PDB file of C-alpha atoms in Angstrom:
ATOM      1  CA  MET A1382     -10.525 -26.078  -5.619  1.00 62.00           C
ATOM      2  CA  GLY A1383      -7.032 -25.829  -4.339  1.00 46.00           C
ATOM      3  CA  ARG A1384      -5.842 -22.753  -6.222  1.00 39.00           C
ATOM      4  CA  ILE A1385      -4.864 -19.523  -4.534  1.00 33.00           C
ATOM      5  CA  VAL A1386      -6.603 -16.642  -6.270  1.00 36.00           C
ATOM      6  CA  CYS A1387      -4.244 -13.937  -7.537  1.00 34.00           C
ATOM      7  CA  ILE A1388      -5.037 -10.733  -5.724  1.00 32.00           C
ATOM      8  CA  ASN A1389      -4.966  -7.403  -7.537  1.00 33.00           C
ATOM      9  CA  ASN A1390      -6.407  -9.036 -10.698  1.00 33.00           C
ATOM     10  CA  ARG A1391      -9.905  -9.066 -12.042  1.00 29.00           C
ATOM     11  CA  SER A1392     -12.059 -12.013 -12.972  1.00 33.00           C
ATOM     12  CA  CYS A1393     -12.922 -12.845 -16.550  1.00 31.00           C
ATOM     13  CA  LEU A1394     -16.582 -13.320 -15.873  1.00 29.00           C
ATOM     14  CA  HIS A1395     -18.797 -15.446 -18.084  1.00 30.00           C
ATOM     15  CA  HIS A1396     -22.371 -14.227 -18.506  1.00 28.00           C
ATOM     16  CA  LEU A1397     -25.489 -16.006 -19.672  1.00 26.00           C
ATOM     17  CA  HIS A1398     -25.924 -14.443 -23.106  1.00 30.00           C
ATOM     18  CA  THR A1399     -29.093 -15.852 -24.586  1.00 29.00           C
ATOM     19  CA  THR A1400     -32.707 -15.812 -23.493  1.00 29.00           C
ATOM     20  CA  LYS A1401     -32.825 -19.560 -24.071  1.00 31.00           C
ATOM     21  CA  THR A1402     -29.962 -20.153 -21.673  1.00 33.00           C
ATOM     22  CA  ILE A1403     -31.510 -17.867 -19.068  1.00 32.00           C
ATOM     23  CA  MET A1404     -34.845 -19.693 -19.318  1.00 34.00           C
ATOM     24  CA  GLU A1405     -33.114 -23.063 -19.014  1.00 38.00           C
ATOM     25  CA  SER A1406     -31.155 -21.810 -16.018  1.00 38.00           C
ATOM     26  CA  SER A1407     -34.317 -20.538 -14.326  1.00 38.00           C
ATOM     27  CA  SER A1408     -35.990 -23.916 -14.822  1.00 42.00           C
ATOM     28  CA  LEU A1409     -33.013 -25.692 -13.326  1.00 43.00           C
ATOM     29  CA  ILE A1410     -32.954 -23.355 -10.341  1.00 41.00           C
ATOM     30  CA  SER A1411     -36.675 -23.906  -9.774  1.00 41.00           C
ATOM     31  CA  PHE A1412     -36.143 -27.668  -9.946  1.00 46.00           C
ATOM     32  CA  SER A1413     -33.243 -27.380  -7.526  1.00 46.00           C
ATOM     33  CA  LEU A1414     -35.363 -25.473  -5.008  1.00 46.00           C
ATOM     34  CA  LEU A1415     -38.220 -27.962  -5.379  1.00 50.00           C
ATOM     35  CA  PHE A1416     -35.782 -30.824  -4.840  1.00 51.00           C
ATOM     36  CA  CYS A1417     -34.427 -29.057  -1.772  1.00 66.00           C
ATOM     37  CA  PHE A1418     -37.869 -28.615  -0.225  1.00 47.00           C
ATOM     38  CA  SER A1419     -38.739 -32.266  -0.906  1.00 46.00           C
ATOM     39  CA  ILE A1420     -35.658 -33.363   1.002  1.00 47.00           C
ATOM     40  CA  LEU A1421     -36.547 -31.082   3.909  1.00 47.00           C
ATOM     41  CA  PHE A1422     -40.115 -32.276   4.329  1.00 43.00           C
ATOM     42  CA  PHE A1423     -40.028 -35.818   2.955  1.00 44.00           C
ATOM     43  CA  GLY A1424     -37.669 -38.709   3.447  1.00 42.00           C
ATOM     44  CA  SER A1425     -35.853 -40.404   0.580  1.00 38.00           C
ATOM     45  CA  ASN A1426     -38.766 -42.837   0.214  1.00 40.00           C
ATOM     46  CA  GLY A1427     -41.315 -40.002  -0.006  1.00 42.00           C
ATOM     47  CA  VAL A1428     -42.693 -40.563   3.487  1.00 44.00           C
ATOM     48  CA  GLU A1429     -43.542 -37.298   5.203  1.00 44.00           C
ATOM     49  CA  ALA A1430     -40.947 -36.276   7.748  1.00 46.00           C
ATOM     50  CA  ARG A1431     -42.056 -35.085  11.179  1.00 50.00           C
ATOM     51  CA  ARG A1432     -40.325 -31.763  10.887  1.00 64.00           C
ATOM     52  CA  ALA A1433     -37.569 -30.030   8.987  1.00 66.00           C
ATOM     53  CA  PRO A1434     -34.252 -29.513  10.791  1.00 72.00           C
ATOM     54  CA  PRO A1435     -33.678 -26.034  12.191  1.00 81.00           C
ATOM     55  CA  SER A1436     -32.081 -23.393  10.013  1.00 91.00           C
ATOM     56  CA  ILE A1437     -28.469 -22.689  10.932  1.00 97.00           C
ATOM     57  CA  SER A1438     -29.429 -19.006  11.135  1.00 97.00           C
ATOM     58  CA  TYR A1439     -29.734 -19.444  14.908  1.00 97.00           C
ATOM     59  CA  LEU A1440     -25.995 -20.216  14.941  1.00 98.00           C
ATOM     60  CA  ILE A1441     -24.848 -17.645  12.387  1.00 98.00           C
ATOM     61  CA  SER A1442     -26.826 -14.431  12.163  1.00 98.00           C
ATOM     62  CA  GLU A1443     -26.555 -12.012   9.281  1.00 98.00           C
ATOM     63  CA  ASN A1444     -24.564  -9.684  11.516  1.00 98.00           C
ATOM     64  CA  LEU A1445     -22.061 -12.437  12.317  1.00 98.00           C
ATOM     65  CA  PHE A1446     -21.853 -13.401   8.631  1.00 98.00           C
ATOM     66  CA  ASN A1447     -21.063  -9.810   7.709  1.00 98.00           C
ATOM     67  CA  SER A1448     -18.499  -9.465  10.483  1.00 98.00           C
ATOM     68  CA  ILE A1449     -16.760 -12.580   9.175  1.00 98.00           C
ATOM     69  CA  PHE A1450     -16.703 -11.293   5.589  1.00 98.00           C
ATOM     70  CA  LEU A1451     -15.899  -7.679   6.261  1.00 98.00           C
ATOM     71  CA  HIS A1452     -14.738  -6.825   2.753  1.00 98.00           C
ATOM     72  CA  LYS A1453     -16.536  -9.234   0.400  1.00 98.00           C
ATOM     73  CA  ASP A1454     -18.627  -6.394  -1.047  1.00 98.00           C
ATOM     74  CA  ASP A1455     -15.812  -3.868  -1.424  1.00 97.00           C
ATOM     75  CA  ASN A1456     -15.334  -2.336  -4.855  1.00 97.00           C
ATOM     76  CA  ALA A1457     -11.962  -4.080  -5.050  1.00 95.00           C
ATOM     77  CA  CYS A1458     -13.614  -7.529  -4.943  1.00 98.00           C
ATOM     78  CA  PRO A1459     -14.838  -8.937  -8.280  1.00 98.00           C
ATOM     79  CA  ALA A1460     -17.501 -10.952  -6.404  1.00 98.00           C
ATOM     80  CA  ARG A1461     -19.000  -7.816  -4.873  1.00 98.00           C
ATOM     81  CA  ASN A1462     -22.660  -8.390  -3.857  1.00 98.00           C
ATOM     82  CA  PHE A1463     -22.563 -11.990  -5.106  1.00 98.00           C
ATOM     83  CA  TYR A1464     -22.138 -14.054  -1.940  1.00 98.00           C
ATOM     84  CA  ASN A1465     -25.084 -12.935   0.155  1.00 98.00           C
ATOM     85  CA  TYR A1466     -26.276 -14.252   3.505  1.00 98.00           C
ATOM     86  CA  THR A1467     -29.713 -15.276   2.268  1.00 98.00           C
ATOM     87  CA  SER A1468     -28.278 -17.546  -0.417  1.00 98.00           C
ATOM     88  CA  PHE A1469     -25.948 -19.177   2.097  1.00 98.00           C
ATOM     89  CA  ILE A1470     -28.773 -19.939   4.523  1.00 98.00           C
ATOM     90  CA  GLN A1471     -31.049 -21.217   1.743  1.00 98.00           C
ATOM     91  CA  ALA A1472     -28.300 -23.446   0.382  1.00 98.00           C
ATOM     92  CA  ALA A1473     -27.599 -24.854   3.839  1.00 98.00           C
ATOM     93  CA  LYS A1474     -31.256 -25.897   4.160  1.00 97.00           C
ATOM     94  CA  CYS A1475     -30.691 -28.292   1.269  1.00 97.00           C
ATOM     95  CA  PHE A1476     -28.034 -30.087   3.322  1.00 98.00           C
ATOM     96  CA  PRO A1477     -29.863 -30.528   6.631  1.00 97.00           C
ATOM     97  CA  SER A1478     -26.975 -32.257   8.425  1.00 98.00           C
ATOM     98  CA  PHE A1479     -24.670 -29.293   7.858  1.00 98.00           C
ATOM     99  CA  GLY A1480     -24.381 -27.286  11.054  1.00 98.00           C
ATOM    100  CA  ASN A1481     -26.991 -29.550  12.654  1.00 98.00           C
ATOM    101  CA  THR A1482     -24.873 -32.500  13.805  1.00 98.00           C
ATOM    102  CA  GLY A1483     -23.491 -32.905  17.313  1.00 97.00           C
ATOM    103  CA  ASP A1484     -23.524 -30.447  20.175  1.00 97.00           C
ATOM    104  CA  ILE A1485     -23.643 -26.684  19.738  1.00 98.00           C
ATOM    105  CA  ALA A1486     -19.857 -26.307  19.804  1.00 98.00           C
ATOM    106  CA  THR A1487     -19.451 -28.979  17.106  1.00 98.00           C
ATOM    107  CA  ARG A1488     -22.080 -27.298  14.944  1.00 98.00           C
ATOM    108  CA  LYS A1489     -20.460 -23.900  15.244  1.00 98.00           C
ATOM    109  CA  ARG A1490     -17.008 -25.361  14.613  1.00 98.00           C
ATOM    110  CA  GLU A1491     -18.164 -27.058  11.407  1.00 98.00           C
ATOM    111  CA  ILE A1492     -19.711 -23.852  10.065  1.00 98.00           C
ATOM    112  CA  ALA A1493     -16.548 -21.932  10.954  1.00 98.00           C
ATOM    113  CA  ALA A1494     -14.390 -24.560   9.235  1.00 99.00           C
ATOM    114  CA  PHE A1495     -16.467 -24.475   6.046  1.00 99.00           C
ATOM    115  CA  LEU A1496     -16.425 -20.694   5.885  1.00 99.00           C
ATOM    116  CA  ALA A1497     -12.674 -20.662   6.538  1.00 99.00           C
ATOM    117  CA  GLN A1498     -11.929 -23.075   3.714  1.00 98.00           C
ATOM    118  CA  ILE A1499     -14.057 -21.197   1.182  1.00 98.00           C
ATOM    119  CA  SER A1500     -12.455 -17.965   2.351  1.00 98.00           C
ATOM    120  CA  HIS A1501      -9.011 -19.258   1.462  1.00 98.00           C
ATOM    121  CA  GLU A1502     -10.278 -20.413  -1.923  1.00 98.00           C
ATOM    122  CA  THR A1503     -11.714 -16.971  -2.695  1.00 98.00           C
ATOM    123  CA  THR A1504      -9.414 -14.681  -0.727  1.00 98.00           C
ATOM    124  CA  GLY A1505      -8.606 -11.167  -1.777  1.00 97.00           C
ATOM    125  CA  GLY A1506      -6.467 -10.475   1.271  1.00 97.00           C
ATOM    126  CA  TRP A1507      -2.780  -9.793   1.688  1.00 97.00           C
ATOM    127  CA  ALA A1508      -0.447  -9.489   4.669  1.00 96.00           C
ATOM    128  CA  THR A1509      -1.052  -5.788   5.330  1.00 97.00           C
ATOM    129  CA  ALA A1510      -4.677  -5.647   4.183  1.00 97.00           C
ATOM    130  CA  PRO A1511      -7.136  -3.498   6.159  1.00 97.00           C
ATOM    131  CA  ASP A1512      -8.491  -5.540   9.096  1.00 97.00           C
ATOM    132  CA  GLY A1513      -5.862  -8.189   8.377  1.00 97.00           C
ATOM    133  CA  PRO A1514      -5.504 -10.878   5.703  1.00 98.00           C
ATOM    134  CA  TYR A1515      -8.310 -13.006   7.135  1.00 98.00           C
ATOM    135  CA  ALA A1516     -11.092 -10.465   6.653  1.00 98.00           C
ATOM    136  CA  TRP A1517     -11.128 -10.758   2.860  1.00 98.00           C
ATOM    137  CA  GLY A1518     -12.861 -14.054   2.143  1.00 98.00           C
ATOM    138  CA  LEU A1519     -15.403 -14.431  -0.685  1.00 98.00           C
ATOM    139  CA  CYS A1520     -13.714 -11.729  -2.747  1.00 98.00           C
ATOM    140  CA  PHE A1521     -13.630 -13.791  -5.963  1.00 98.00           C
ATOM    141  CA  LYS A1522     -16.173 -16.047  -7.631  1.00 98.00           C
ATOM    142  CA  GLU A1523     -14.085 -17.383 -10.507  1.00 98.00           C
ATOM    143  CA  GLU A1524     -10.520 -18.516 -11.009  1.00 96.00           C
ATOM    144  CA  ILE A1525      -8.188 -15.916 -12.473  1.00 94.00           C
ATOM    145  CA  ASN A1526      -6.329 -16.864 -15.660  1.00 94.00           C
ATOM    146  CA  PRO A1527      -7.061 -20.617 -15.558  1.00 95.00           C
ATOM    147  CA  GLN A1528      -4.179 -22.730 -16.795  1.00 92.00           C
ATOM    148  CA  SER A1529      -6.463 -25.014 -18.791  1.00 96.00           C
ATOM    149  CA  ASN A1530     -10.125 -25.861 -19.274  1.00 97.00           C
ATOM    150  CA  TYR A1531      -9.797 -28.565 -16.586  1.00 98.00           C
ATOM    151  CA  CYS A1532     -11.276 -31.255 -18.788  1.00 98.00           C
ATOM    152  CA  ASP A1533     -10.291 -34.816 -17.950  1.00 98.00           C
ATOM    153  CA  SER A1534     -10.987 -36.427 -21.306  1.00 97.00           C
ATOM    154  CA  THR A1535     -10.399 -39.896 -19.848  1.00 98.00           C
ATOM    155  CA  ASN A1536     -13.471 -39.546 -17.635  1.00 98.00           C
ATOM    156  CA  THR A1537     -16.308 -41.042 -19.675  1.00 97.00           C
ATOM    157  CA  GLN A1538     -18.894 -40.904 -16.905  1.00 98.00           C
ATOM    158  CA  TRP A1539     -18.849 -37.099 -16.924  1.00 98.00           C
ATOM    159  CA  PRO A1540     -17.686 -36.202 -20.452  1.00 98.00           C
ATOM    160  CA  CYS A1541     -16.708 -32.633 -21.210  1.00 98.00           C
ATOM    161  CA  TYR A1542     -19.004 -30.597 -23.412  1.00 98.00           C
ATOM    162  CA  PRO A1543     -17.307 -28.936 -26.395  1.00 97.00           C
ATOM    163  CA  GLY A1544     -16.166 -25.405 -25.738  1.00 97.00           C
ATOM    164  CA  LYS A1545     -16.800 -25.488 -21.995  1.00 98.00           C
ATOM    165  CA  SER A1546     -14.277 -24.762 -19.266  1.00 98.00           C
ATOM    166  CA  TYR A1547     -14.413 -26.441 -15.883  1.00 98.00           C
ATOM    167  CA  HIS A1548     -12.051 -24.103 -14.068  1.00 98.00           C
ATOM    168  CA  GLY A1549     -12.564 -23.007 -10.474  1.00 98.00           C
ATOM    169  CA  ARG A1550     -15.860 -21.281  -9.728  1.00 98.00           C
ATOM    170  CA  GLY A1551     -17.924 -20.539  -6.660  1.00 98.00           C
ATOM    171  CA  PRO A1552     -16.963 -20.516  -2.980  1.00 98.00           C
ATOM    172  CA  ILE A1553     -15.145 -23.860  -3.038  1.00 98.00           C
ATOM    173  CA  GLN A1554     -13.699 -23.141  -6.516  1.00 98.00           C
ATOM    174  CA  LEU A1555     -15.389 -26.198  -8.013  1.00 98.00           C
ATOM    175  CA  SER A1556     -13.063 -27.601 -10.672  1.00 98.00           C
ATOM    176  CA  TRP A1557     -12.883 -30.380 -13.306  1.00 98.00           C
ATOM    177  CA  ASN A1558     -15.676 -32.008 -15.273  1.00 98.00           C
ATOM    178  CA  TYR A1559     -15.810 -34.959 -12.861  1.00 98.00           C
ATOM    179  CA  ASN A1560     -16.862 -32.539 -10.108  1.00 98.00           C
ATOM    180  CA  TYR A1561     -19.150 -30.276 -12.150  1.00 98.00           C
ATOM    181  CA  GLY A1562     -21.128 -33.246 -13.459  1.00 98.00           C
ATOM    182  CA  PRO A1563     -22.101 -34.860 -10.154  1.00 98.00           C
ATOM    183  CA  ALA A1564     -22.460 -31.506  -8.385  1.00 98.00           C
ATOM    184  CA  GLY A1565     -24.975 -30.390 -10.985  1.00 98.00           C
ATOM    185  CA  LYS A1566     -26.862 -33.664 -10.803  1.00 98.00           C
ATOM    186  CA  ALA A1567     -27.052 -33.397  -7.024  1.00 98.00           C
ATOM    187  CA  VAL A1568     -28.246 -29.802  -6.737  1.00 97.00           C
ATOM    188  CA  GLY A1569     -30.199 -29.326  -9.962  1.00 97.00           C
ATOM    189  CA  PHE A1570     -28.250 -27.862 -12.892  1.00 98.00           C
ATOM    190  CA  ASP A1571     -26.419 -29.200 -15.928  1.00 98.00           C
ATOM    191  CA  GLY A1572     -22.849 -28.995 -14.712  1.00 98.00           C
ATOM    192  CA  LEU A1573     -21.322 -30.192 -17.963  1.00 98.00           C
ATOM    193  CA  ARG A1574     -23.257 -27.990 -20.394  1.00 98.00           C
ATOM    194  CA  ASN A1575     -23.704 -24.966 -18.146  1.00 98.00           C
ATOM    195  CA  PRO A1576     -20.783 -24.736 -15.702  1.00 98.00           C
ATOM    196  CA  GLU A1577     -20.904 -20.922 -15.916  1.00 98.00           C
ATOM    197  CA  ILE A1578     -23.974 -20.815 -13.682  1.00 98.00           C
ATOM    198  CA  VAL A1579     -21.774 -21.510 -10.647  1.00 98.00           C
ATOM    199  CA  ALA A1580     -20.260 -18.044 -11.112  1.00 98.00           C
ATOM    200  CA  ASN A1581     -23.554 -16.411 -12.074  1.00 98.00           C
ATOM    201  CA  HIS A1582     -26.060 -17.534  -9.452  1.00 98.00           C
ATOM    202  CA  SER A1583     -25.296 -17.138  -5.760  1.00 98.00           C
ATOM    203  CA  LEU A1584     -27.600 -19.896  -4.502  1.00 98.00           C
ATOM    204  CA  ILE A1585     -26.221 -22.456  -6.950  1.00 98.00           C
ATOM    205  CA  ALA A1586     -22.687 -21.368  -6.044  1.00 98.00           C
ATOM    206  CA  PHE A1587     -23.189 -21.983  -2.327  1.00 98.00           C
ATOM    207  CA  LYS A1588     -24.914 -25.291  -3.039  1.00 98.00           C
ATOM    208  CA  THR A1589     -21.896 -26.567  -4.971  1.00 98.00           C
ATOM    209  CA  GLY A1590     -19.620 -25.635  -2.077  1.00 98.00           C
ATOM    210  CA  LEU A1591     -21.817 -27.450   0.409  1.00 98.00           C
ATOM    211  CA  TRP A1592     -22.218 -30.417  -1.935  1.00 98.00           C
ATOM    212  CA  PHE A1593     -18.448 -30.839  -2.004  1.00 98.00           C
ATOM    213  CA  TRP A1594     -18.251 -30.413   1.779  1.00 98.00           C
ATOM    214  CA  MET A1595     -20.945 -32.995   2.507  1.00 98.00           C
ATOM    215  CA  THR A1596     -20.079 -35.623  -0.103  1.00 98.00           C
ATOM    216  CA  GLU A1597     -17.729 -38.538   0.491  1.00 97.00           C
ATOM    217  CA  GLN A1598     -15.482 -39.206  -2.502  1.00 95.00           C
ATOM    218  CA  SER A1599     -13.769 -42.488  -1.730  1.00 95.00           C
ATOM    219  CA  PRO A1600     -11.089 -42.986  -0.523  1.00 97.00           C
ATOM    220  CA  LYS A1601     -11.627 -39.512   0.914  1.00 98.00           C
ATOM    221  CA  PRO A1602     -14.202 -39.055   3.677  1.00 98.00           C
ATOM    222  CA  SER A1603     -16.489 -36.064   3.572  1.00 98.00           C
ATOM    223  CA  CYS A1604     -15.308 -32.848   5.187  1.00 98.00           C
ATOM    224  CA  HIS A1605     -18.534 -32.913   7.172  1.00 98.00           C
ATOM    225  CA  ASP A1606     -17.820 -36.312   8.713  1.00 98.00           C
ATOM    226  CA  VAL A1607     -14.338 -35.185   9.708  1.00 98.00           C
ATOM    227  CA  MET A1608     -15.543 -32.040  11.463  1.00 98.00           C
ATOM    228  CA  VAL A1609     -18.431 -33.688  13.352  1.00 98.00           C
ATOM    229  CA  GLY A1610     -16.500 -36.721  14.602  1.00 98.00           C
ATOM    230  CA  LYS A1611     -17.886 -39.354  12.250  1.00 98.00           C
ATOM    231  CA  TYR A1612     -14.618 -40.016  10.418  1.00 98.00           C
ATOM    232  CA  VAL A1613     -13.353 -43.574  10.904  1.00 98.00           C
ATOM    233  CA  PRO A1614      -9.794 -43.913   9.547  1.00 98.00           C
ATOM    234  CA  THR A1615      -8.894 -46.932   7.485  1.00 97.00           C
ATOM    235  CA  GLU A1616      -5.610 -48.784   7.822  1.00 97.00           C
ATOM    236  CA  ALA A1617      -4.315 -46.718   4.911  1.00 98.00           C
ATOM    237  CA  ASP A1618      -5.381 -43.522   6.671  1.00 98.00           C
ATOM    238  CA  LEU A1619      -3.601 -44.534   9.863  1.00 98.00           C
ATOM    239  CA  ALA A1620      -0.434 -45.393   7.953  1.00 98.00           C
ATOM    240  CA  ALA A1621      -0.599 -41.983   6.255  1.00 98.00           C
ATOM    241  CA  ASN A1622      -1.133 -40.185   9.596  1.00 98.00           C
ATOM    242  CA  ARG A1623      -4.434 -38.790   8.362  1.00 98.00           C
ATOM    243  CA  THR A1624      -5.815 -37.842  11.768  1.00 98.00           C
ATOM    244  CA  ALA A1625      -9.142 -36.115  12.342  1.00 98.00           C
ATOM    245  CA  GLY A1626      -9.129 -32.337  12.473  1.00 98.00           C
ATOM    246  CA  TYR A1627      -9.121 -29.254  10.291  1.00 98.00           C
ATOM    247  CA  GLY A1628      -5.855 -30.349   8.686  1.00 98.00           C
ATOM    248  CA  LEU A1629      -7.548 -33.431   7.284  1.00 98.00           C
ATOM    249  CA  VAL A1630     -10.200 -31.220   5.688  1.00 98.00           C
ATOM    250  CA  THR A1631      -7.404 -29.333   3.930  1.00 98.00           C
ATOM    251  CA  ASN A1632      -6.029 -32.690   2.797  1.00 98.00           C
ATOM    252  CA  ILE A1633      -9.418 -33.611   1.326  1.00 98.00           C
ATOM    253  CA  ILE A1634      -9.683 -30.305  -0.540  1.00 98.00           C
ATOM    254  CA  ASN A1635      -6.140 -29.894  -1.842  1.00 97.00           C
ATOM    255  CA  GLY A1636      -3.815 -32.333  -0.127  1.00 98.00           C
ATOM    256  CA  GLY A1637      -1.980 -33.269  -3.290  1.00 97.00           C
ATOM    257  CA  LEU A1638      -0.448 -29.807  -3.463  1.00 97.00           C
ATOM    258  CA  GLU A1639      -0.417 -28.631   0.148  1.00 98.00           C
ATOM    259  CA  CYS A1640      -0.012 -31.558   2.546  1.00 98.00           C
ATOM    260  CA  GLY A1641       3.156 -33.311   3.677  1.00 98.00           C
ATOM    261  CA  ILE A1642       4.975 -29.961   3.488  1.00 98.00           C
ATOM    262  CA  PRO A1643       6.228 -28.307   6.688  1.00 96.00           C
ATOM    263  CA  ASN A1644       4.979 -24.767   7.278  1.00 97.00           C
ATOM    264  CA  ASP A1645       3.207 -24.470   3.919  1.00 98.00           C
ATOM    265  CA  ALA A1646       1.974 -20.911   3.371  1.00 98.00           C
ATOM    266  CA  ARG A1647      -1.310 -22.039   1.814  1.00 98.00           C
ATOM    267  CA  VAL A1648      -2.096 -24.330   4.740  1.00 98.00           C
ATOM    268  CA  ASN A1649      -1.202 -21.561   7.170  1.00 98.00           C
ATOM    269  CA  ASP A1650      -3.589 -19.228   5.352  1.00 98.00           C
ATOM    270  CA  ARG A1651      -6.419 -21.722   5.760  1.00 98.00           C
ATOM    271  CA  ILE A1652      -5.590 -22.045   9.451  1.00 98.00           C
ATOM    272  CA  GLY A1653      -5.521 -18.289   9.911  1.00 98.00           C
ATOM    273  CA  PHE A1654      -9.059 -17.955   8.579  1.00 98.00           C
ATOM    274  CA  PHE A1655     -10.264 -20.793  10.800  1.00 99.00           C
ATOM    275  CA  GLN A1656      -8.689 -19.367  13.938  1.00 98.00           C
ATOM    276  CA  ARG A1657     -10.299 -15.984  13.351  1.00 98.00           C
ATOM    277  CA  TYR A1658     -13.714 -17.461  12.619  1.00 98.00           C
ATOM    278  CA  ALA A1659     -13.623 -19.889  15.539  1.00 98.00           C
ATOM    279  CA  GLN A1660     -12.960 -16.920  17.810  1.00 98.00           C
ATOM    280  CA  LEU A1661     -15.958 -15.083  16.362  1.00 98.00           C
ATOM    281  CA  PHE A1662     -18.105 -18.183  16.934  1.00 98.00           C
ATOM    282  CA  LYS A1663     -16.627 -18.479  20.445  1.00 98.00           C
ATOM    283  CA  VAL A1664     -15.486 -22.076  19.998  1.00 98.00           C
ATOM    284  CA  ASP A1665     -12.075 -23.722  19.993  1.00 98.00           C
ATOM    285  CA  THR A1666     -10.568 -25.005  16.753  1.00 98.00           C
ATOM    286  CA  GLY A1667      -9.882 -28.517  17.965  1.00 97.00           C
ATOM    287  CA  PRO A1668      -6.583 -30.385  17.350  1.00 97.00           C
ATOM    288  CA  ASN A1669      -4.604 -31.199  14.203  1.00 98.00           C
ATOM    289  CA  LEU A1670      -4.960 -27.925  12.355  1.00 98.00           C
ATOM    290  CA  ASP A1671      -2.342 -28.595   9.674  1.00 98.00           C
ATOM    291  CA  CYS A1672      -1.500 -31.508   7.396  1.00 98.00           C
ATOM    292  CA  ALA A1673       2.267 -31.151   7.359  1.00 98.00           C
ATOM    293  CA  ASN A1674       2.743 -34.724   8.590  1.00 98.00           C
ATOM    294  CA  GLN A1675      -0.052 -36.261   6.535  1.00 98.00           C
ATOM    295  CA  LYS A1676       0.329 -38.033   3.234  1.00 98.00           C
ATOM    296  CA  PRO A1677      -2.135 -36.859   0.568  1.00 98.00           C
ATOM    297  CA  PHE A1678      -4.929 -39.170  -0.538  1.00 97.00           C
TER     298      PHE A1678
END
């Protein structure tokens, strides 16, 4: 998360080499799907729910999805044919509040905001790109030339596994062992021993992006709560001018590098995606699009 992908490069993709690993991955995916269905039809205490929430497919059709990501399957994109509509919709079902909170405009705006942020994280666009720079989201599935293995050895709760790299992968560019560990636990894979699956399985990839979006990581609120009006600023937030809006979501994702900087190109890129997508969804963007006057968390 928070790294601009170098365009005109190619990913160094990691593949699942052994039959054992593939079998383990399949078991984890099956468990993840089973867990997802149990959340949809049963409450946390196992009591049968009255009905599952509606799929967000009524708000974002496959045609709209493809018109948003015009070039994700171009030959020039290393993630060609990876980020498919079906996986996105299935992943969203595992997070029933996503795109299902508030009025219709709020729901559409949240979906647009999520897709805009992951588009920046995976962009393959440039200023003079065909159809403009904001038509090239979901072009990459893995960080190019990672600067390190993103292992925080001081984190004992989610210890790094020898030989594994926790660099950016998937639509949100999930990074660091302290994110891979809890993400895997939440959606059903071993994030510490098998981080590569985020770049090798589309459904798991989208789930990690939505997990990050929906999960509060104190002192940060969740991106979801910000976009649906549930964010309640603390005294520290007020002092830091962390006001609700798309700019605060950028602060949550990568504020340490991008916020508190006037006219930051990375922030402007995120805004550009959001403005285009909001127009396609036929909703307004809401206020506070940037984080230039916000202090990072």
